[in-house]
PDB file of C-alpha atoms and ligand atoms in Angstrom:
ATOM      1  CA  UNK A   1       0.146  -0.353   0.168  1.00  0.00           C
ATOM      2  CA  UNK A   2       1.323   3.994  -0.512  1.00  0.00           C
ATOM      3  CA  UNK A   3      -0.303   7.102  -1.021  1.00  0.00           C
ATOM      4  CA  UNK A   4      -1.911   8.151  -3.345  1.00  0.00           C
ATOM      5  CA  UNK A   5       0.450  11.016  -6.398  1.00  0.00           C
ATOM      6  CA  UNK A   6      -2.511  13.824  -6.310  1.00  0.00           C
ATOM      7  CA  UNK A   7      -0.603  16.555  -3.871  1.00  0.00           C
ATOM      8  CA  UNK A   8      -2.627  17.196  -0.872  1.00  0.00           C
ATOM      9  CA  UNK A   9      -3.989  13.658  -0.976  1.00  0.00           C
ATOM     10  CA  UNK A  10      -2.767  10.558   1.878  1.00  0.00           C
ATOM     11  CA  UNK A  11      -5.548   8.214   0.449  1.00  0.00           C
ATOM     12  CA  UNK A  12      -3.824   4.590   0.328  1.00  0.00           C
ATOM     13  CA  UNK A  13      -3.805   3.382  -3.058  1.00  0.00           C
ATOM     14  CA  UNK A  14      -3.421  -0.456  -3.912  1.00  0.00           C
ATOM     15  CA  UNK A  15      -2.046  -2.609  -6.965  1.00  0.00           C
ATOM     16  CA  UNK A  16      -0.189  -1.014  -9.579  1.00  0.00           C
ATOM     17  CA  UNK A  17      -2.307   2.504  -9.321  1.00  0.00           C
ATOM     18  CA  UNK A  18      -0.778   5.414  -8.428  1.00  0.00           C
ATOM     19  CA  UNK A  19      -3.963   7.288  -7.557  1.00  0.00           C
ATOM     20  CA  UNK A  20      -6.878   6.660  -5.180  1.00  0.00           C
ATOM     21  CA  UNK A  21      -9.637   5.854  -6.059  1.00  0.00           C
ATOM     22  CA  UNK A  22     -11.715   8.862  -5.383  1.00  0.00           C
ATOM     23  CA  UNK A  23      -9.308  11.453  -7.275  1.00  0.00           C
ATOM     24  CA  UNK A  24      -9.265   8.311 -10.279  1.00  0.00           C
ATOM     25  CA  UNK A  25     -13.158   8.768  -9.826  1.00  0.00           C
ATOM     26  CA  UNK A  26     -13.364  12.601 -10.156  1.00  0.00           C
ATOM     27  CA  UNK A  27     -10.658  11.975 -13.301  1.00  0.00           C
ATOM     28  CA  UNK A  28     -13.549  10.305 -15.177  1.00  0.00           C
ATOM     29  CA  UNK A  29     -16.176  12.201 -14.063  1.00  0.00           C
ATOM     30  CA  UNK A  30     -14.375  15.463 -15.113  1.00  0.00           C
ATOM     31  CA  UNK A  31     -13.053  13.363 -18.658  1.00  0.00           C
ATOM     32  CA  UNK A  32     -16.917  12.735 -19.017  1.00  0.00           C
ATOM     33  CA  UNK A  33     -17.493  16.202 -19.415  1.00  0.00           C
ATOM     34  CA  UNK A  34     -15.473  17.048 -22.922  1.00  0.00           C
ATOM     35  CA  UNK A  35     -16.254  13.618 -24.009  1.00  0.00           C
ATOM     36  CA  UNK A  36     -19.802  14.534 -24.637  1.00  0.00           C
ATOM     37  CA  UNK A  37     -21.532  11.739 -21.681  1.00  0.00           C
ATOM     38  CA  UNK A  38     -23.045  13.797 -19.332  1.00  0.00           C
ATOM     39  CA  UNK A  39     -26.740  13.891 -19.479  1.00  0.00           C
ATOM     40  CA  UNK A  40     -28.864  16.445 -17.554  1.00  0.00           C
ATOM     41  CA  UNK A  41     -31.666  15.473 -14.906  1.00  0.00           C
ATOM     42  CA  UNK A  42     -34.127  13.912 -17.966  1.00  0.00           C
ATOM     43  CA  UNK A  43     -31.584  11.661 -19.290  1.00  0.00           C
ATOM     44  CA  UNK A  44     -31.100  13.633 -22.166  1.00  0.00           C
ATOM     45  CA  UNK A  45     -27.185  13.711 -23.699  1.00  0.00           C
ATOM     46  CA  UNK A  46     -25.378  16.959 -23.595  1.00  0.00           C
ATOM     47  CA  UNK A  47     -23.157  18.925 -25.533  1.00  0.00           C
ATOM     48  CA  UNK A  48     -19.816  18.059 -25.025  1.00  0.00           C
ATOM     49  CA  UNK A  49     -17.508  20.736 -23.549  1.00  0.00           C
ATOM     50  CA  UNK A  50     -15.946  21.536 -26.837  1.00  0.00           C
ATOM     51  CA  UNK A  51     -18.731  22.120 -28.517  1.00  0.00           C
ATOM     52  CA  UNK A  52     -19.925  24.537 -26.199  1.00  0.00           C
ATOM     53  CA  UNK A  53     -16.883  26.351 -25.608  1.00  0.00           C
ATOM     54  CA  UNK A  54     -17.045  26.601 -29.670  1.00  0.00           C
ATOM     55  CA  UNK A  55     -20.562  28.206 -28.601  1.00  0.00           C
ATOM     56  CA  UNK A  56     -19.091  30.432 -26.800  1.00  0.00           C
ATOM     57  CA  UNK A  57     -16.197  31.706 -28.878  1.00  0.00           C
ATOM     58  CA  UNK A  58     -18.393  32.363 -31.533  1.00  0.00           C
ATOM     59  CA  UNK A  59     -20.942  34.193 -29.617  1.00  0.00           C
ATOM     60  CA  UNK A  60     -17.750  36.080 -28.257  1.00  0.00           C
ATOM     61  CA  UNK A  61     -17.221  37.090 -32.018  1.00  0.00           C
ATOM     62  CA  UNK A  62     -20.353  38.612 -32.993  1.00  0.00           C
ATOM     63  CA  UNK A  63     -20.926  40.479 -30.383  1.00  0.00           C
ATOM     64  CA  UNK A  64     -17.437  42.159 -30.902  1.00  0.00           C
ATOM     65  CA  UNK A  65     -17.865  42.465 -34.539  1.00  0.00           C
ATOM     66  CA  UNK A  66     -21.421  44.165 -33.798  1.00  0.00           C
ATOM     67  CA  UNK A  67     -19.479  46.579 -31.217  1.00  0.00           C
ATOM     68  CA  UNK A  68     -16.631  47.471 -33.685  1.00  0.00           C
ATOM     69  CA  UNK A  69     -18.185  48.006 -37.132  1.00  0.00           C
ATOM     70  CA  UNK A  70     -14.998  49.813 -38.396  1.00  0.00           C
ATOM     71  CA  UNK A  71     -12.493  46.742 -37.364  1.00  0.00           C
ATOM     72  CA  UNK A  72     -10.243  48.705 -34.677  1.00  0.00           C
ATOM     73  CA  UNK A  73      -7.184  46.673 -33.097  1.00  0.00           C
ATOM     74  CA  UNK A  74      -8.288  45.608 -29.748  1.00  0.00           C
ATOM     75  CA  UNK A  75     -10.977  44.128 -28.858  1.00  0.00           C
ATOM     76  CA  UNK A  76     -12.875  43.196 -24.961  1.00  0.00           C
ATOM     77  CA  UNK A  77     -10.744  41.749 -22.380  1.00  0.00           C
ATOM     78  CA  UNK A  78     -12.558  38.319 -22.676  1.00  0.00           C
ATOM     79  CA  UNK A  79     -12.845  38.021 -26.119  1.00  0.00           C
ATOM     80  CA  UNK A  80      -9.863  35.479 -26.394  1.00  0.00           C
ATOM     81  CA  UNK A  81     -11.017  33.612 -23.107  1.00  0.00           C
ATOM     82  CA  UNK A  82     -13.158  30.251 -24.896  1.00  0.00           C
ATOM     83  CA  UNK A  83     -10.371  30.179 -27.110  1.00  0.00           C
ATOM     84  CA  UNK A  84      -7.540  29.770 -25.495  1.00  0.00           C
ATOM     85  CA  UNK A  85      -8.975  27.662 -23.396  1.00  0.00           C
ATOM     86  CA  UNK A  86     -10.025  25.584 -26.276  1.00  0.00           C
ATOM     87  CA  UNK A  87      -6.843  24.739 -27.511  1.00  0.00           C
ATOM     88  CA  UNK A  88      -5.374  24.176 -23.725  1.00  0.00           C
ATOM     89  CA  UNK A  89      -8.140  21.675 -23.571  1.00  0.00           C
ATOM     90  CA  UNK A  90      -7.829  19.554 -27.355  1.00  0.00           C
ATOM     91  CA  UNK A  91      -3.292  19.932 -26.556  1.00  0.00           C
ATOM     92  CA  UNK A  92      -4.012  18.530 -22.800  1.00  0.00           C
ATOM     93  CA  UNK A  93      -6.347  15.628 -23.182  1.00  0.00           C
ATOM     94  CA  UNK A  94      -4.062  14.867 -26.879  1.00  0.00           C
ATOM     95  CA  UNK A  95      -0.710  15.386 -25.126  1.00  0.00           C
ATOM     96  CA  UNK A  96      -1.624  12.445 -22.300  1.00  0.00           C
ATOM     97  CA  UNK A  97      -4.005  10.412 -25.022  1.00  0.00           C
ATOM     98  CA  UNK A  98       0.053  10.186 -26.324  1.00  0.00           C
ATOM     99  CA  UNK A  99       1.596   9.261 -23.469  1.00  0.00           C
ATOM    100  CA  UNK A 100      -0.741   6.681 -22.537  1.00  0.00           C
ATOM    101  CA  UNK A 101      -0.822   5.287 -26.323  1.00  0.00           C
ATOM    102  CA  UNK A 102       2.801   5.019 -26.152  1.00  0.00           C
ATOM    103  CA  UNK A 103       3.534   3.394 -22.829  1.00  0.00           C
ATOM    104  CA  UNK A 104       0.731   0.341 -23.774  1.00  0.00           C
ATOM    105  CA  UNK A 105       1.824   0.289 -27.306  1.00  0.00           C
ATOM    106  CA  UNK A 106      -1.459   0.686 -28.986  1.00  0.00           C
ATOM    107  CA  UNK A 107      -2.914   2.586 -31.753  1.00  0.00           C
ATOM    108  CA  UNK A 108      -4.691   6.072 -30.571  1.00  0.00           C
ATOM    109  CA  UNK A 109      -7.283   6.596 -33.272  1.00  0.00           C
ATOM    110  CA  UNK A 110      -9.120   9.099 -32.295  1.00  0.00           C
ATOM    111  CA  UNK A 111      -9.670  12.571 -34.755  1.00  0.00           C
ATOM    112  CA  UNK A 112     -12.003  14.626 -33.107  1.00  0.00           C
ATOM    113  CA  UNK A 113     -11.198  16.575 -29.334  1.00  0.00           C
ATOM    114  CA  UNK A 114     -14.200  14.669 -28.080  1.00  0.00           C
ATOM    115  CA  UNK A 115     -13.517  11.726 -29.574  1.00  0.00           C
ATOM    116  CA  UNK A 116     -10.376  11.817 -26.900  1.00  0.00           C
ATOM    117  CA  UNK A 117     -11.573  12.138 -23.827  1.00  0.00           C
ATOM    118  CA  UNK A 118     -13.795   9.445 -24.800  1.00  0.00           C
ATOM    119  CA  UNK A 119     -11.091   7.548 -25.366  1.00  0.00           C
ATOM    120  CA  UNK A 120      -9.245   8.587 -21.804  1.00  0.00           C
ATOM    121  CA  UNK A 121     -12.526   8.454 -19.962  1.00  0.00           C
ATOM    122  CA  UNK A 122     -12.806   4.503 -21.088  1.00  0.00           C
ATOM    123  CA  UNK A 123      -8.855   4.520 -19.748  1.00  0.00           C
ATOM    124  CA  UNK A 124      -9.219   6.447 -16.334  1.00  0.00           C
ATOM    125  CA  UNK A 125      -7.582   2.980 -14.475  1.00  0.00           C
ATOM    126  CA  UNK A 126      -5.015   2.870 -17.256  1.00  0.00           C
ATOM    127  CA  UNK A 127      -4.086   6.863 -15.858  1.00  0.00           C
ATOM    128  CA  UNK A 128      -3.957   5.890 -12.610  1.00  0.00           C
ATOM    129  CA  UNK A 129      -1.163   2.901 -12.848  1.00  0.00           C
ATOM    130  CA  UNK A 130       0.911   5.718 -15.243  1.00  0.00           C
ATOM    131  CA  UNK A 131       4.365   6.705 -13.386  1.00  0.00           C
ATOM    132  CA  UNK A 132       2.964  10.249 -14.057  1.00  0.00           C
ATOM    133  CA  UNK A 133      -0.431   9.476 -12.674  1.00  0.00           C
ATOM    134  CA  UNK A 134      -0.406  12.049 -10.510  1.00  0.00           C
ATOM    135  CA  UNK A 135       0.424  15.213 -12.863  1.00  0.00           C
ATOM    136  CA  UNK A 136      -1.786  13.802 -15.515  1.00  0.00           C
ATOM    137  CA  UNK A 137      -4.280  14.007 -12.910  1.00  0.00           C
ATOM    138  CA  UNK A 138      -3.266  17.950 -12.380  1.00  0.00           C
ATOM    139  CA  UNK A 139      -3.470  18.693 -15.298  1.00  0.00           C
ATOM    140  CA  UNK A 140      -5.844  17.150 -16.695  1.00  0.00           C
ATOM    141  CA  UNK A 141      -8.695  18.280 -13.913  1.00  0.00           C
ATOM    142  CA  UNK A 142      -7.034  21.587 -14.839  1.00  0.00           C
ATOM    143  CA  UNK A 143      -7.672  21.437 -18.435  1.00  0.00           C
ATOM    144  CA  UNK A 144     -10.990  20.973 -17.903  1.00  0.00           C
ATOM    145  CA  UNK A 145     -12.120  23.334 -15.293  1.00  0.00           C
ATOM    146  CA  UNK A 146     -10.676  25.806 -16.959  1.00  0.00           C
ATOM    147  CA  UNK A 147     -12.623  24.773 -20.040  1.00  0.00           C
ATOM    148  CA  UNK A 148     -15.755  24.856 -17.858  1.00  0.00           C
ATOM    149  CA  UNK A 149     -15.264  28.152 -16.302  1.00  0.00           C
ATOM    150  CA  UNK A 150     -15.254  29.863 -19.813  1.00  0.00           C
ATOM    151  CA  UNK A 151     -17.996  28.308 -21.132  1.00  0.00           C
ATOM    152  CA  UNK A 152     -21.440  30.352 -20.719  1.00  0.00           C
ATOM    153  CA  UNK A 153     -22.894  27.959 -18.287  1.00  0.00           C
ATOM    154  CA  UNK A 154     -26.689  27.285 -19.322  1.00  0.00           C
ATOM    155  CA  UNK A 155     -27.417  28.655 -15.855  1.00  0.00           C
ATOM    156  CA  UNK A 156     -25.975  31.815 -16.355  1.00  0.00           C
ATOM    157  CA  UNK A 157     -24.494  31.775 -19.742  1.00  0.00           C
ATOM    158  CA  UNK A 158     -26.050  35.149 -20.041  1.00  0.00           C
ATOM    159  CA  UNK A 159     -23.474  36.738 -18.079  1.00  0.00           C
ATOM    160  CA  UNK A 160     -20.005  36.643 -17.427  1.00  0.00           C
ATOM    161  CA  UNK A 161     -16.940  39.114 -15.729  1.00  0.00           C
ATOM    162  CA  UNK A 162     -15.465  41.539 -17.830  1.00  0.00           C
ATOM    163  CA  UNK A 163     -13.788  44.234 -16.031  1.00  0.00           C
ATOM    164  CA  UNK A 164     -13.177  46.957 -13.341  1.00  0.00           C
ATOM    165  CA  UNK A 165     -15.432  49.879 -13.662  1.00  0.00           C
ATOM    166  CA  UNK A 166     -14.472  52.982 -15.558  1.00  0.00           C
ATOM    167  CA  UNK A 167     -16.544  55.418 -13.720  1.00  0.00           C
ATOM    168  CA  UNK A 168     -16.385  58.168 -11.320  1.00  0.00           C
ATOM    169  CA  UNK A 169     -18.320  58.442  -8.884  1.00  0.00           C
ATOM    170  CA  UNK A 170     -19.297  61.620  -6.282  1.00  0.00           C
ATOM    171  CA  UNK A 171     -16.489  59.606  -4.173  1.00  0.00           C
ATOM    172  CA  UNK A 172     -13.964  58.792  -6.907  1.00  0.00           C
ATOM    173  CA  UNK A 173     -13.341  55.549  -8.815  1.00  0.00           C
ATOM    174  CA  UNK A 174     -16.290  53.571  -8.932  1.00  0.00           C
ATOM    175  CA  UNK A 175     -15.168  50.382  -7.091  1.00  0.00           C
ATOM    176  CA  UNK A 176     -17.308  48.175  -8.630  1.00  0.00           C
ATOM    177  CA  UNK A 177     -16.783  45.239 -11.721  1.00  0.00           C
ATOM    178  CA  UNK A 178     -19.006  45.206 -15.481  1.00  0.00           C
ATOM    179  CA  UNK A 179     -20.296  42.067 -16.351  1.00  0.00           C
ATOM    180  CA  UNK A 180     -21.559  41.492 -19.889  1.00  0.00           C
ATOM    181  CA  UNK A 181     -25.195  40.089 -20.575  1.00  0.00           C
ATOM    182  CA  UNK A 182     -25.755  38.045 -23.189  1.00  0.00           C
ATOM    183  CA  UNK A 183     -29.408  37.127 -24.224  1.00  0.00           C
ATOM    184  CA  UNK A 184     -30.079  33.570 -24.752  1.00  0.00           C
ATOM    185  CA  UNK A 185     -33.267  34.613 -26.957  1.00  0.00           C
ATOM    186  CA  UNK A 186     -32.244  37.410 -29.856  1.00  0.00           C
ATOM    187  CA  UNK A 187     -34.374  39.866 -29.213  1.00  0.00           C
ATOM    188  CA  UNK A 188     -33.346  40.569 -26.336  1.00  0.00           C
ATOM    189  CA  UNK A 189     -30.614  43.800 -25.593  1.00  0.00           C
ATOM    190  CA  UNK A 190     -26.935  42.482 -25.338  1.00  0.00           C
ATOM    191  CA  UNK A 191     -25.824  45.199 -22.786  1.00  0.00           C
ATOM    192  CA  UNK A 192     -22.741  45.376 -20.198  1.00  0.00           C
ATOM    193  CA  UNK A 193     -23.708  46.797 -16.389  1.00  0.00           C
ATOM    194  CA  UNK A 194     -21.687  47.743 -13.424  1.00  0.00           C
ATOM    195  CA  UNK A 195     -22.552  45.713 -10.472  1.00  0.00           C
ATOM    196  CA  UNK A 196     -21.686  48.561  -8.327  1.00  0.00           C
ATOM    197  CA  UNK A 197     -23.256  52.562  -9.671  1.00  0.00           C
ATOM    198  CA  UNK A 198     -25.762  50.400 -12.562  1.00  0.00           C
ATOM    199  CA  UNK A 199     -24.146  52.842 -15.489  1.00  0.00           C
ATOM    200  CA  UNK A 200     -25.476  50.464 -18.036  1.00  0.00           C
ATOM    201  CA  UNK A 201     -23.960  50.214 -22.155  1.00  0.00           C
ATOM    202  CA  UNK A 202     -25.509  49.780 -25.190  1.00  0.00           C
ATOM    203  CA  UNK A 203     -23.608  47.204 -27.653  1.00  0.00           C
ATOM    204  CA  UNK A 204     -22.222  50.228 -29.811  1.00  0.00           C
ATOM    205  CA  UNK A 205     -20.305  51.244 -27.184  1.00  0.00           C
ATOM    206  CA  UNK A 206     -18.545  48.267 -26.617  1.00  0.00           C
ATOM    207  CA  UNK A 207     -15.393  49.102 -28.116  1.00  0.00           C
ATOM    208  CA  UNK A 208     -14.728  52.268 -26.317  1.00  0.00           C
ATOM    209  CA  UNK A 209     -15.442  51.049 -22.852  1.00  0.00           C
ATOM    210  CA  UNK A 210     -14.407  48.167 -23.126  1.00  0.00           C
ATOM    211  CA  UNK A 211     -10.355  49.660 -24.044  1.00  0.00           C
ATOM    212  CA  UNK A 212     -11.201  52.094 -20.847  1.00  0.00           C
ATOM    213  CA  UNK A 213     -11.428  48.685 -19.204  1.00  0.00           C
ATOM    214  CA  UNK A 214      -8.474  47.337 -20.005  1.00  0.00           C
ATOM    215  CA  UNK A 215      -6.310  50.515 -19.699  1.00  0.00           C
ATOM    216  CA  UNK A 216      -7.729  50.090 -16.360  1.00  0.00           C
ATOM    217  CA  UNK A 217      -6.501  46.636 -16.004  1.00  0.00           C
ATOM    218  CA  UNK A 218      -3.270  47.833 -17.064  1.00  0.00           C
ATOM    219  CA  UNK A 219      -2.438  50.625 -15.107  1.00  0.00           C
ATOM    220  CA  UNK A 220      -3.469  48.140 -11.958  1.00  0.00           C
ATOM    221  CA  UNK A 221      -0.949  45.728 -13.451  1.00  0.00           C
ATOM    222  CA  UNK A 222       1.662  48.521 -13.360  1.00  0.00           C
ATOM    223  CA  UNK A 223       0.461  49.690  -9.945  1.00  0.00           C
ATOM    224  CA  UNK A 224       0.714  45.986  -8.763  1.00  0.00           C
ATOM    225  CA  UNK A 225       4.758  45.865 -10.756  1.00  0.00           C
ATOM    226  CA  UNK A 226       5.876  49.052  -9.311  1.00  0.00           C
TER     227      UNK A 226
HETATM  228 ZN1  LIG B 301      -6.117  10.254  -3.955  1.00  0.00          ZN
HETATM  229 ZN1  LIG B 302     -19.081  51.766 -11.418  1.00  0.00          ZN
END
């Protein structure tokens, strides 16, 4: 009996497994998400994480396009998140699948990210026995959770954080945070709103306010670095 390789876990592992049963189950549950193997409360299949990321990315592209008719450089700060998360997810899944296939001397015959995730999902026991099982668990769960955070989850699909509020109030700079509200129905307006001063910006104003928010973020970064 030895100890689980996952950082901070001291549960025992048995036989040739390097990570404990609980962390193996956790990895399987996480991998079901990009593999498109989850079902909702009624048993209907749910979209896979890569599909949801693609939908979020295209929705963000559309929003940027409508607030930036002249195609000026520099979108809103959140623009890249879903695309970045999709890239990290695809590469992390592929790297571990290729590593596992290599170790086990089997062919990896998957083409899509969803297929690769499903392949790994069916081989969690192999992952648990890999020399770097703790690392595999850490990297895979981090990539999946990062991707999950980047999509507009159905429950709050319409809302995500953009950055610090650029407005001034009577007592100085507004301490609030600006959120984007994206309608789930096309006939509702999309808007940005500050949680503190309640300032609202409509989509034609997004490019300008996005630049101001970006400026604020950079100013804070510089102040932190100084
Ligand atoms: Zn563990
Ligand atoms: Zn504000």
